Tab-separated table of C-alpha atoms in Angstrom:
chain	number	residue	atom	x	y	z
A	292	MET	CA	41.903	-23.205	-23.975
A	293	ALA	CA	43.889	-23.045	-20.275
A	294	THR	CA	42.927	-20.072	-19.807
A	295	LYS	CA	39.479	-20.823	-20.162
A	296	SER	CA	39.272	-23.511	-17.600
A	297	PHE	CA	41.533	-21.564	-15.228
A	298	ARG	CA	39.039	-19.560	-15.316
A	299	LEU	CA	36.750	-21.501	-14.942
A	300	LEU	CA	38.394	-23.113	-12.065
A	301	SER	CA	39.584	-19.975	-10.455
A	302	HIS	CA	36.052	-18.339	-10.749
A	303	TRP	CA	34.387	-22.189	-9.130
A	304	ALA	CA	37.599	-21.670	-6.747
A	305	ALA	CA	35.423	-17.610	-4.921
A	306	LEU	CA	32.272	-19.304	-5.416
A	307	PHE	CA	33.240	-22.567	-2.925
A	308	SER	CA	34.505	-19.373	-0.904
A	309	ILE	CA	31.875	-17.392	-0.034
A	310	PHE	CA	29.610	-20.329	0.877
A	311	ALA	CA	32.859	-22.436	2.979
A	312	ILE	CA	31.368	-18.722	5.029
A	313	LEU	CA	28.106	-18.603	4.777
A	314	PRO	CA	26.256	-20.733	6.951
A	315	ILE	CA	23.859	-22.891	4.941
A	316	SER	CA	21.081	-22.434	6.775
A	317	GLU	CA	20.928	-20.578	10.039
A	318	CYS	CA	18.147	-19.934	12.838
A	319	PHE	CA	17.556	-16.783	14.563
A	320	ALA	CA	16.624	-15.596	17.194
A	321	TYR	CA	14.338	-12.051	15.580
A	322	GLY	CA	12.613	-12.113	19.017
A	323	GLU	CA	15.907	-11.127	20.458
A	324	ALA	CA	17.370	-9.667	17.781
A	325	LEU	CA	13.641	-7.406	17.894
A	326	ALA	CA	13.327	-6.709	21.331
A	327	LYS	CA	17.265	-5.252	21.236
A	328	THR	CA	16.751	-3.187	18.211
A	329	LEU	CA	14.450	-1.819	20.808
A	330	LEU	CA	16.125	-1.153	23.197
A	331	TYR	CA	18.190	1.189	21.676
A	332	PHE	CA	16.408	3.693	21.135
A	333	GLU	CA	17.190	3.881	25.154
A	334	SER	CA	20.059	4.637	23.864
A	335	GLN	CA	19.641	8.217	21.847
A	336	ARG	CA	17.675	9.446	24.146
A	337	SER	CA	17.741	13.500	25.001
A	338	GLY	CA	16.442	15.064	28.049
A	339	ARG	CA	15.158	14.282	31.477
A	340	LEU	CA	15.697	9.633	31.502
A	341	PRO	CA	12.612	7.935	33.042
A	342	HIS	CA	13.035	6.002	36.411
A	343	HIS	CA	12.859	2.959	34.294
A	344	GLN	CA	15.618	3.762	32.272
A	345	ARG	CA	17.081	0.465	31.215
A	346	VAL	CA	19.856	1.544	29.092
A	347	THR	CA	22.281	2.951	32.391
A	348	TRP	CA	25.338	4.227	30.737
A	349	ARG	CA	23.503	7.540	29.808
A	350	HIS	CA	21.907	9.749	31.322
A	351	HIS	CA	20.009	13.402	31.445
A	352	SER	CA	21.583	15.213	29.061
A	353	GLY	CA	19.918	18.880	26.770
A	354	LEU	CA	18.424	19.319	29.701
A	355	THR	CA	18.241	23.466	27.977
A	356	ASP	CA	18.331	22.788	24.604
A	357	GLY	CA	16.096	26.112	23.879
A	358	LEU	CA	15.849	28.123	26.518
A	359	GLU	CA	18.415	30.839	24.599
A	360	GLN	CA	15.237	30.916	22.406
A	361	GLY	CA	12.338	30.516	24.872
A	362	VAL	CA	11.010	26.853	23.895
A	363	ASP	CA	11.361	24.090	25.260
A	364	LEU	CA	12.314	21.784	23.214
A	365	VAL	CA	13.992	18.817	25.905
A	366	GLY	CA	13.805	15.578	25.236
A	367	GLY	CA	12.932	13.749	21.496
A	368	TYR	CA	16.340	11.513	19.814
A	369	TYR	CA	19.935	11.714	18.743
A	370	ASP	CA	19.969	11.262	15.515
A	371	ALA	CA	23.497	8.935	15.022
A	372	GLY	CA	26.417	8.701	17.119
A	373	ASP	CA	26.816	12.688	18.086
A	374	ASN	CA	24.426	15.266	20.571
A	375	VAL	CA	22.197	17.141	17.824
A	376	LYS	CA	18.823	16.318	17.089
A	377	PHE	CA	17.777	16.823	13.625
A	378	GLY	CA	14.526	17.591	13.050
A	379	LEU	CA	13.438	15.550	9.096
A	380	PRO	CA	15.204	12.155	10.498
A	381	MET	CA	13.800	11.656	13.742
A	382	ALA	CA	10.251	12.910	12.709
A	383	PHE	CA	10.992	9.347	9.825
A	384	THR	CA	12.286	7.153	12.295
A	385	VAL	CA	8.872	7.758	14.132
A	386	THR	CA	6.733	6.853	11.353
A	387	MET	CA	8.525	3.569	10.916
A	388	LEU	CA	8.406	2.988	14.129
A	389	SER	CA	4.217	3.405	14.114
A	390	TRP	CA	3.430	1.449	10.820
A	391	GLY	CA	5.836	-1.571	12.146
A	392	VAL	CA	3.722	-1.390	14.982
A	393	ILE	CA	0.132	-0.842	12.989
A	394	GLU	CA	1.483	-3.937	10.368
A	395	TYR	CA	2.951	-6.152	13.111
A	396	GLY	CA	1.475	-4.345	16.347
A	397	ASP	CA	0.355	-8.112	17.743
A	398	GLN	CA	3.364	-10.182	16.423
A	399	ILE	CA	5.616	-6.809	18.380
A	400	THR	CA	3.132	-7.751	22.070
A	401	GLY	CA	2.825	-11.233	22.025
A	402	ALA	CA	6.926	-11.280	21.827
A	403	GLY	CA	6.313	-8.702	25.173
A	404	GLU	CA	7.892	-5.652	23.469
A	405	TYR	CA	4.350	-3.995	22.360
A	406	GLY	CA	5.260	-1.609	25.330
A	407	HIS	CA	8.860	-1.176	24.719
A	408	ALA	CA	7.328	-0.153	21.515
A	409	LEU	CA	5.395	2.302	22.265
A	410	GLU	CA	7.507	4.349	24.289
A	411	ALA	CA	10.150	4.296	21.712
A	412	ILE	CA	7.518	5.678	19.148
A	413	LYS	CA	6.016	8.744	22.542
A	414	TRP	CA	9.691	10.011	23.207
A	415	GLY	CA	8.738	11.668	19.602
A	416	THR	CA	6.415	12.468	19.196
A	417	ASP	CA	5.820	14.023	22.968
A	418	TYR	CA	8.755	16.346	21.351
A	419	PHE	CA	6.754	16.860	18.598
A	420	ILE	CA	4.203	18.167	20.495
A	421	LYS	CA	6.244	20.790	22.191
A	422	ALA	CA	7.925	21.695	18.531
A	423	HIS	CA	5.208	22.888	17.473
A	424	THR	CA	4.771	26.097	19.221
A	425	HIS	CA	2.919	27.975	16.565
A	426	PRO	CA	0.657	26.985	14.213
A	427	ASN	CA	2.541	27.977	11.433
A	428	VAL	CA	6.155	27.329	13.708
A	429	LEU	CA	8.005	24.548	13.611
A	430	TRP	CA	11.754	23.596	16.263
A	431	ALA	CA	13.388	21.754	13.080
A	432	GLN	CA	16.748	21.606	14.918
A	433	VAL	CA	18.693	21.670	18.115
A	434	GLY	CA	22.561	21.571	17.879
A	435	ASP	CA	25.849	22.180	15.316
A	436	GLY	CA	26.538	19.571	13.758
A	437	ASP	CA	29.419	21.583	13.183
A	438	THR	CA	30.923	22.438	15.879
A	439	ASP	CA	29.518	18.917	17.350
A	440	HIS	CA	31.577	17.391	14.977
A	441	TYR	CA	34.327	19.277	16.422
A	442	CYS	CA	34.015	17.389	19.657
A	443	TRP	CA	33.983	14.465	21.326
A	444	GLN	CA	32.176	14.116	23.976
A	445	ARG	CA	29.680	12.416	25.953
A	446	PRO	CA	26.368	14.208	25.626
A	447	GLU	CA	26.108	14.931	29.435
A	448	ASP	CA	29.102	16.745	28.608
A	449	MET	CA	28.649	18.748	25.653
A	450	THR	CA	30.096	22.411	25.898
A	451	THR	CA	28.673	22.670	22.266
A	452	SER	CA	26.370	24.776	20.660
A	453	ARG	CA	22.701	24.082	21.696
A	454	ARG	CA	20.708	27.092	19.266
A	455	ALA	CA	17.914	26.294	17.760
A	456	TYR	CA	15.983	26.374	14.341
A	457	LYS	CA	12.587	26.418	14.132
A	458	VAL	CA	11.052	27.049	10.340
A	459	ASP	CA	7.732	29.201	9.578
A	460	GLU	CA	5.852	31.274	7.577
A	461	ASN	CA	9.015	33.315	6.511
A	462	ASN	CA	11.159	30.446	6.091
A	463	PRO	CA	9.186	27.430	5.533
A	464	GLY	CA	10.342	24.046	5.678
A	465	SER	CA	7.160	22.021	3.692
A	466	ASP	CA	9.169	18.114	3.871
A	467	LEU	CA	10.121	19.251	7.957
A	468	ALA	CA	6.665	19.530	8.147
A	469	GLY	CA	5.120	17.419	5.979
A	470	GLU	CA	7.242	13.815	8.364
A	471	THR	CA	6.318	16.219	10.715
A	472	ALA	CA	2.539	15.397	10.141
A	473	ALA	CA	3.245	11.811	8.714
A	474	ALA	CA	4.340	10.892	12.463
A	475	MET	CA	2.063	12.396	14.585
A	476	ALA	CA	-0.573	10.755	12.192
A	477	ALA	CA	0.516	7.457	11.885
A	478	ALA	CA	1.099	7.694	16.028
A	479	SER	CA	-2.279	8.535	16.605
A	480	ILE	CA	-3.144	5.745	14.170
A	481	VAL	CA	-1.387	3.290	17.585
A	482	PHE	CA	-1.738	4.980	20.509
A	483	ARG	CA	-5.805	4.430	20.157
A	484	ARG	CA	-5.809	0.792	21.603
A	485	THR	CA	-4.085	1.757	24.220
A	486	ASN	CA	-3.856	5.430	25.470
A	487	ALA	CA	-7.248	7.214	22.870
A	488	HIS	CA	-6.640	10.766	25.716
A	489	TYR	CA	-2.694	10.383	24.270
A	490	SER	CA	-4.288	9.713	20.267
A	491	HIS	CA	-6.744	12.922	20.810
A	492	LEU	CA	-3.477	15.050	21.578
A	493	LEU	CA	-1.606	14.670	18.861
A	494	LEU	CA	-4.502	15.311	16.896
A	495	THR	CA	-5.411	18.020	18.795
A	496	THR	CA	-3.112	21.091	19.653
A	497	HIS	CA	-4.076	23.725	22.320
A	498	SER	CA	-1.393	26.395	21.305
A	499	ARG	CA	-2.292	30.054	21.208
A	500	GLY	CA	-6.077	29.347	21.799
A	501	LEU	CA	-6.672	27.262	19.157
A	502	ASN	CA	-7.663	24.020	19.005
A	503	ARG	CA	-7.548	22.097	15.924
A	504	ILE	CA	-6.472	19.024	14.655
A	505	CYS	CA	-2.710	19.420	15.576
A	506	PHE	CA	-0.772	16.750	12.573
A	507	VAL	CA	-3.766	18.565	10.342
A	508	GLN	CA	-2.721	22.092	11.071
A	509	LEU	CA	1.690	21.108	10.240
A	510	PHE	CA	1.049	19.172	6.674
A	511	GLU	CA	-1.481	22.664	5.884
A	512	PHE	CA	1.736	25.195	7.403
A	513	GLY	CA	4.003	23.107	4.917
A	514	ASP	CA	1.322	22.878	1.970
A	515	ARG	CA	1.011	26.373	2.480
A	516	TYR	CA	3.891	27.750	2.738
A	517	ARG	CA	6.287	25.970	-0.416
A	518	GLY	CA	10.248	25.744	0.376
A	519	LYS	CA	12.512	22.932	1.341
A	520	TYR	CA	13.609	23.143	5.279
A	521	ASP	CA	17.562	23.609	4.726
A	522	ASP	CA	16.965	26.121	1.968
A	523	SER	CA	15.805	28.043	5.477
A	524	VAL	CA	17.507	25.701	7.754
A	525	GLY	CA	21.344	25.622	6.877
A	526	ALA	CA	22.720	24.514	9.725
A	527	ALA	CA	21.197	21.081	8.319
A	528	ARG	CA	22.331	20.715	4.618
A	529	GLY	CA	25.330	19.108	4.090
A	530	TYR	CA	24.082	16.477	7.208
A	531	TYR	CA	20.620	16.042	6.575
A	532	SER	CA	19.490	17.916	2.902
A	533	SER	CA	16.567	17.217	1.266
A	534	VAL	CA	17.966	16.724	-2.067
A	535	SER	CA	14.462	15.090	-3.041
A	536	GLY	CA	12.651	17.804	-1.720
A	537	TYR	CA	9.548	18.217	-0.195
A	538	LYS	CA	6.676	16.952	-2.335
A	539	ASP	CA	7.143	13.767	-1.382
A	540	GLU	CA	6.561	14.803	1.756
A	541	LEU	CA	3.778	17.004	0.948
A	542	LEU	CA	2.285	13.229	-0.928
A	543	TRP	CA	3.467	11.247	2.379
A	544	ALA	CA	1.550	12.952	4.829
A	545	ALA	CA	-2.234	13.603	2.470
A	546	LEU	CA	-1.404	9.445	2.725
A	547	TRP	CA	-1.062	8.926	6.477
A	548	LEU	CA	-3.359	11.634	7.493
A	549	TYR	CA	-5.654	10.320	5.646
A	550	LYS	CA	-4.766	6.899	6.972
A	551	ALA	CA	-5.082	8.324	10.728
A	552	THR	CA	-8.572	10.516	9.943
A	553	ASN	CA	-10.513	8.162	7.639
A	554	ARG	CA	-11.340	12.512	5.526
A	555	ALA	CA	-11.694	11.723	1.899
A	556	GLU	CA	-9.995	14.739	1.456
A	557	TYR	CA	-6.949	13.848	2.156
A	558	LEU	CA	-6.685	11.635	-0.557
A	559	THR	CA	-7.630	12.976	-2.756
A	560	TYR	CA	-5.839	15.116	-2.579
A	561	ALA	CA	-3.179	12.456	-3.185
A	562	VAL	CA	-5.121	11.470	-5.920
A	563	ASP	CA	-5.835	15.304	-7.848
A	564	ASN	CA	-1.665	16.196	-7.382
A	565	ALA	CA	-0.510	12.348	-7.840
A	566	TYR	CA	1.400	13.806	-10.780
A	567	THR	CA	2.200	17.311	-10.218
A	568	LEU	CA	3.883	15.877	-7.051
A	569	GLY	CA	6.031	13.139	-8.124
A	570	GLY	CA	3.708	10.460	-7.429
A	571	ILE	CA	3.015	8.368	-10.518
A	572	THR	CA	6.238	9.981	-12.284
A	573	TRP	CA	8.896	9.187	-10.552
A	574	ALA	CA	10.090	5.601	-10.775
A	575	MET	CA	12.246	4.839	-7.195
A	576	THR	CA	15.368	2.367	-6.505
A	577	GLU	CA	15.770	3.737	-3.154
A	578	PHE	CA	13.131	4.323	0.703
A	579	SER	CA	14.777	7.132	3.455
A	580	TRP	CA	14.234	9.775	6.045
A	581	ASP	CA	15.090	11.932	2.598
A	582	VAL	CA	13.280	9.657	-0.287
A	583	LYS	CA	9.555	9.134	0.061
A	584	TYR	CA	7.889	8.397	-2.787
A	585	VAL	CA	8.397	4.482	-2.398
A	586	GLY	CA	6.289	4.524	1.023
A	587	VAL	CA	2.983	6.792	-0.981
A	588	GLN	CA	3.564	4.893	-4.018
A	589	ILE	CA	3.485	1.656	-1.425
A	590	ILE	CA	0.091	3.248	0.613
A	591	ALA	CA	-1.391	3.759	-2.512
A	592	SER	CA	-1.451	0.546	-3.656
A	593	MET	CA	-2.687	-1.392	-1.036
A	594	LEU	CA	-5.597	1.312	-0.546
A	595	LEU	CA	-7.094	-0.522	-3.742
A	596	LYS	CA	-8.187	-3.391	-2.218
A	597	ASP	CA	-10.424	-1.315	-1.062
A	598	GLU	CA	-13.873	-1.286	-2.316
A	599	LYS	CA	-14.833	2.087	-1.404
A	600	HIS	CA	-11.816	3.672	-3.522
A	601	ARG	CA	-12.405	2.535	-7.311
A	602	GLN	CA	-13.278	6.060	-7.760
A	603	TYR	CA	-9.204	6.309	-7.412
A	604	ALA	CA	-8.848	3.331	-9.187
A	605	ASP	CA	-6.941	4.918	-12.563
A	606	ILE	CA	-4.498	7.214	-10.447
A	607	LEU	CA	-3.824	4.569	-7.436
A	608	GLU	CA	-3.035	1.897	-10.204
A	609	ARG	CA	-0.133	4.340	-10.999
A	610	TYR	CA	0.836	4.722	-7.976
A	611	ARG	CA	0.866	0.213	-7.903
A	612	SER	CA	2.475	0.612	-11.014
A	613	LYS	CA	5.737	2.246	-9.901
A	614	ALA	CA	5.444	0.350	-6.012
A	615	GLU	CA	6.066	-2.548	-8.259
A	616	HIS	CA	9.718	-1.064	-9.997
A	617	TYR	CA	10.837	-0.759	-7.156
A	618	LEU	CA	10.121	-4.031	-5.535
A	619	CYS	CA	11.117	-5.288	-8.850
A	620	ALA	CA	14.536	-3.592	-8.339
A	621	CYS	CA	14.770	-5.063	-5.537
A	622	LEU	CA	14.401	-8.755	-6.296
A	623	ASN	CA	16.505	-8.220	-9.455
A	624	LYS	CA	13.782	-8.457	-12.320
A	625	ASN	CA	13.361	-5.522	-13.487
A	626	ASN	CA	14.975	-5.290	-17.353
A	627	LEU	CA	17.549	-2.465	-17.078
A	628	THR	CA	17.216	-0.847	-14.511
A	629	ASN	CA	17.589	-2.601	-10.291
A	630	VAL	CA	18.996	-2.501	-7.493
A	631	ARG	CA	22.833	-3.368	-7.659
A	632	ARG	CA	23.461	-6.087	-4.699
A	633	THR	CA	26.985	-7.178	-3.269
A	634	PRO	CA	28.665	-10.775	-4.060
A	635	ALA	CA	26.955	-12.196	-1.413
A	636	GLY	CA	23.133	-11.274	-2.451
A	637	LEU	CA	23.068	-7.861	-0.129
A	638	LEU	CA	21.051	-4.564	-1.336
A	639	TYR	CA	23.968	-1.874	-1.897
A	640	VAL	CA	22.573	1.223	-2.638
A	641	ARG	CA	25.573	3.851	-1.796
A	642	GLN	CA	28.349	3.712	-0.006
A	643	TRP	CA	27.885	6.260	3.863
A	644	ASN	CA	25.121	3.597	5.724
A	645	ASN	CA	23.894	1.834	2.644
A	646	MET	CA	22.105	-0.144	5.679
A	647	GLN	CA	19.683	1.931	6.011
A	648	TYR	CA	18.413	0.942	2.317
A	649	VAL	CA	18.264	-2.732	3.587
A	650	SER	CA	15.957	-1.689	6.461
A	651	THR	CA	13.898	0.177	4.632
A	652	ALA	CA	13.321	-2.560	1.761
A	653	ALA	CA	13.337	-5.007	4.038
A	654	PHE	CA	10.113	-4.223	5.215
A	655	LEU	CA	8.265	-2.267	2.455
A	656	LEU	CA	9.438	-6.123	1.086
A	657	THR	CA	8.046	-7.791	4.051
A	658	VAL	CA	4.845	-5.148	4.580
A	659	TYR	CA	3.266	-5.939	0.447
A	660	SER	CA	3.622	-10.108	1.093
A	661	ASP	CA	1.728	-9.908	3.341
A	662	HIS	CA	-0.575	-7.378	1.151
A	663	LEU	CA	-0.704	-9.984	-1.470
A	664	ARG	CA	-1.104	-12.911	1.052
A	665	ARG	CA	-4.030	-11.397	1.441
A	666	THR	CA	-5.128	-10.412	-1.953
A	667	GLY	CA	-4.562	-13.148	-3.538
A	668	GLU	CA	-1.851	-11.006	-6.106
A	669	SER	CA	1.044	-10.997	-6.969
A	670	VAL	CA	3.705	-8.255	-8.615
A	671	HIS	CA	4.049	-7.618	-12.268
A	672	CYS	CA	7.746	-7.553	-12.844
A	673	HIS	CA	10.082	-8.048	-16.787
A	674	ALA	CA	10.533	-11.433	-15.611
A	675	GLY	CA	7.395	-12.703	-14.238
A	676	ASN	CA	4.881	-12.613	-11.903
A	677	VAL	CA	7.038	-13.526	-8.142
A	678	GLY	CA	3.904	-13.816	-5.617
A	679	PRO	CA	3.908	-13.137	-1.659
A	680	ASP	CA	6.161	-16.231	-0.255
A	681	GLU	CA	9.300	-15.106	-2.954
A	682	ILE	CA	9.652	-11.299	-1.546
A	683	LEU	CA	8.826	-12.753	1.093
A	684	SER	CA	11.616	-14.906	1.693
A	685	PHE	CA	13.933	-12.073	0.284
A	686	ALA	CA	12.909	-9.735	2.731
A	687	ARG	CA	13.593	-12.914	5.674
A	688	ALA	CA	17.472	-12.996	3.443
A	689	GLN	CA	17.581	-9.431	4.202
A	690	ALA	CA	17.529	-9.276	7.660
A	691	ASP	CA	19.161	-12.405	8.331
A	692	TYR	CA	22.516	-10.267	6.542
A	693	ILE	CA	21.833	-7.784	9.198
A	694	LEU	CA	21.749	-10.931	12.295
A	695	GLY	CA	25.428	-12.622	10.844
A	696	SER	CA	24.723	-14.810	7.855
A	697	ASN	CA	26.712	-12.845	5.542
A	698	PRO	CA	30.933	-13.847	4.587
A	699	MET	CA	31.957	-11.464	7.876
A	700	ALA	CA	29.994	-13.734	9.591
A	701	THR	CA	29.349	-10.392	12.235
A	702	SER	CA	26.066	-9.311	12.830
A	703	TYR	CA	25.437	-5.522	12.132
A	704	LEU	CA	22.966	-5.392	14.664
A	705	VAL	CA	25.115	-4.210	17.335
A	706	GLY	CA	24.971	-6.407	20.491
A	707	TYR	CA	23.132	-10.065	18.613
A	708	GLY	CA	25.456	-13.034	18.433
A	709	PRO	CA	28.704	-13.515	19.189
A	710	ALA	CA	30.566	-11.278	16.817
A	711	TYR	CA	28.688	-8.022	16.259
A	712	PRO	CA	30.915	-3.711	15.689
A	713	ARG	CA	32.527	-3.574	19.316
A	714	ARG	CA	34.100	0.354	17.918
A	715	VAL	CA	30.828	1.288	16.910
A	716	HIS	CA	31.106	5.890	15.867
A	717	HIS	CA	29.288	7.042	19.010
A	718	ARG	CA	30.524	9.155	21.650
A	719	GLY	CA	28.135	8.052	24.862
A	720	ALA	CA	29.228	4.375	24.145
A	721	SER	CA	33.260	4.840	23.437
A	722	THR	CA	32.885	7.024	26.339
A	723	GLU	CA	32.514	5.911	30.782
A	724	SER	CA	29.987	6.741	31.868
A	725	TYR	CA	28.286	9.054	33.209
A	726	SER	CA	27.371	7.554	36.451
A	727	GLU	CA	30.611	5.606	36.287
A	728	SER	CA	32.375	8.589	36.001
A	729	LYS	CA	30.798	12.006	36.555
A	730	GLY	CA	34.103	13.541	36.310
A	731	PHE	CA	33.605	16.626	33.064
A	732	ILE	CA	34.869	14.705	29.461
A	733	GLY	CA	35.974	18.573	27.376
A	734	CYS	CA	35.416	19.472	23.418
A	735	MET	CA	38.656	18.190	22.464
A	736	GLN	CA	39.713	15.619	25.343
A	737	GLY	CA	37.285	13.202	24.306
A	738	TYR	CA	39.353	13.020	21.327
A	739	ASP	CA	42.637	12.108	23.023
A	740	ASN	CA	41.717	9.914	26.405
A	741	TRP	CA	38.694	7.912	23.501
A	742	TYR	CA	37.965	8.470	20.380
A	743	GLY	CA	41.888	7.684	19.267
A	744	ARG	CA	41.522	3.859	21.605
A	745	GLU	CA	41.821	0.545	19.933
A	746	ASP	CA	40.128	-0.728	22.345
A	747	PRO	CA	36.312	-1.640	22.298
A	748	ASN	CA	33.417	0.984	23.117
A	749	PRO	CA	33.176	0.657	26.790
A	750	HIS	CA	29.755	0.367	26.351
A	751	THR	CA	27.789	-1.571	23.772
A	752	LEU	CA	25.245	0.095	21.711
A	753	VAL	CA	22.351	-2.486	21.566
A	754	GLY	CA	20.253	-2.647	19.055
A	755	ALA	CA	22.346	-0.320	16.933
A	756	LEU	CA	21.806	-1.127	13.094
A	757	VAL	CA	25.611	0.228	12.460
A	758	GLY	CA	26.444	0.965	8.529
A	759	GLY	CA	27.427	-2.150	7.110
A	760	PRO	CA	29.861	-3.643	4.771
A	761	ASP	CA	30.905	-2.216	1.641
A	762	VAL	CA	29.624	-3.195	-1.442
A	763	ASN	CA	32.641	-6.163	-1.078
A	764	ASP	CA	31.376	-7.469	1.895
A	765	LEU	CA	34.132	-6.054	4.344
A	766	PHE	CA	33.415	-4.320	6.673
A	767	ARG	CA	36.409	-2.225	9.060
A	768	ASP	CA	35.345	-2.390	12.453
A	769	GLU	CA	37.714	1.505	12.575
A	770	ARG	CA	35.520	4.022	15.496
A	771	GLY	CA	36.200	6.494	12.692
A	772	ASN	CA	35.381	4.740	9.926
A	773	TYR	CA	32.219	6.484	10.383
A	774	MET	CA	30.935	5.414	7.072
A	775	GLN	CA	30.543	2.148	7.698
A	776	THR	CA	30.712	1.995	12.181
A	777	GLU	CA	28.369	4.398	12.828
A	778	ALA	CA	24.636	3.974	13.440
A	779	CYS	CA	20.871	6.213	13.064
A	780	THR	CA	17.594	5.471	14.823
A	781	TYR	CA	16.182	5.421	11.720
A	782	ASN	CA	18.331	2.387	10.596
A	783	SER	CA	16.519	0.517	12.949
A	784	ALA	CA	13.298	1.786	12.777
A	785	PRO	CA	12.104	-0.227	9.753
A	786	LEU	CA	13.176	-3.660	10.849
A	787	VAL	CA	10.727	-3.396	14.613
A	788	GLY	CA	8.296	-5.101	12.038
A	789	VAL	CA	10.155	-7.194	10.199
A	790	PHE	CA	11.821	-9.167	12.840
A	791	ALA	CA	8.302	-9.251	14.360
A	792	ARG	CA	7.053	-10.879	11.053
A	793	LEU	CA	10.149	-13.509	11.257
A	794	GLN	CA	9.199	-14.587	14.439
A	795	GLU	CA	5.867	-15.171	13.524
A	796	LEU	CA	6.787	-17.142	10.371
A	797	GLU	CA	9.563	-19.110	12.074
A	798	GLY	CA	7.130	-19.957	14.875
A	799	GLU	CA	4.829	-21.069	11.722
A	800	ASP	CA	7.449	-22.756	10.511
A	801	GLU	CA	7.986	-24.743	14.071
A	802	LEU	CA	4.571	-25.540	13.521
A	803	SER	CA	4.530	-26.448	10.468
A	804	SER	CA	7.847	-28.919	10.287
A	805	SER	CA	5.494	-30.302	13.552
């Protein structure tokens, strides 16, 4: 009995210690978080930087990318803390930025960040236009992860391989082609509002004298010549292997093509291939640059609200069932399969860069809660029905954890709040600025002089969402702890929509309380 009482007291003491660390009620400046998130993408730019570049510790880089292969591949984004341009995660980044603007463009405008959001998208799509040099050719990657990781150099100095890799008829990459098509289709929707010419440019390509819809051409290429891109581009394996295969990207692309063109053939493709490509068979608990099934299922579910889609209702309902499985898993309301959580309530999928799954989940939960609010519906979970307010509240809790409402009392969005990671695993941010010191930093010199320093990075990688804490909410701010301290573009991209919506919600709360 005494042992049982001691265990009970220990249990309550542990709970008390957690609540003592966590703020009972904390207000966050979501507008500031939104602005800083968008600023991060300027830190990741490759190519010739514009005169209005706000991240001044960066400079031009990768100005000969593609030259060795006779193509212009200057531009685009470095994916994370290295200097490689990986096509698949870059395309997903742009798709998610565009989706956020499509859903919350008015809120982003209200925050004064619409122009910056468009710039972030366009920096990626300008590169994709260059990378699609032929109807059946898409350049997949510039740089080699192995040689790049051997050196610790700021991108302005890199001496590592800049070899470019492509997919084509003989070396297919359906997943890469599908995601790039989705990115360009989503971006074309965004730019209709402010730049019809550029929106049309994304639609139309003039390669080899042809005049076809660009992202349709990419989709048809990916669908006709099927295969995983990392089977064709060996340099991508071990870094961005397409574990889920290409079937999810084909469905994902088809739905974005439908949204961009309103052509029924693309919705029909997603319906007719729902079973064979896994759209209504896979019940997932993650959404990421690799696994798109949940995104497909969410978009398909939201089509049910329109009367013109009633002819597809049977299949769309099956898509919705899988979408709700994911939502309920995040909310811990499935009977068996739920997303694991840390003791403080953060969604936890895996050890390496877990925050990417948190940000995508927060985005999908936010978007779907607004869909439910518009339709007057709820999500049907094993533990009961869940309405839009509860779903949005949980998404907000995940965002608040990111911004500092956590046991470490630190913001995992770099540059936000009083405490945040100071030793981000990032070559450019951890070495002296090219604008301050144009002296060449050699391959191993960066490791000798900068990587091993215990001091904070000389530059703050503002707006970067790092990998985040472990399963016990613990975090080590060390440059070599790349699983936790490295940030990626696809981590931050979904947060643009989330922070925009939460800023609006904060304003609604203030009005209701006044």
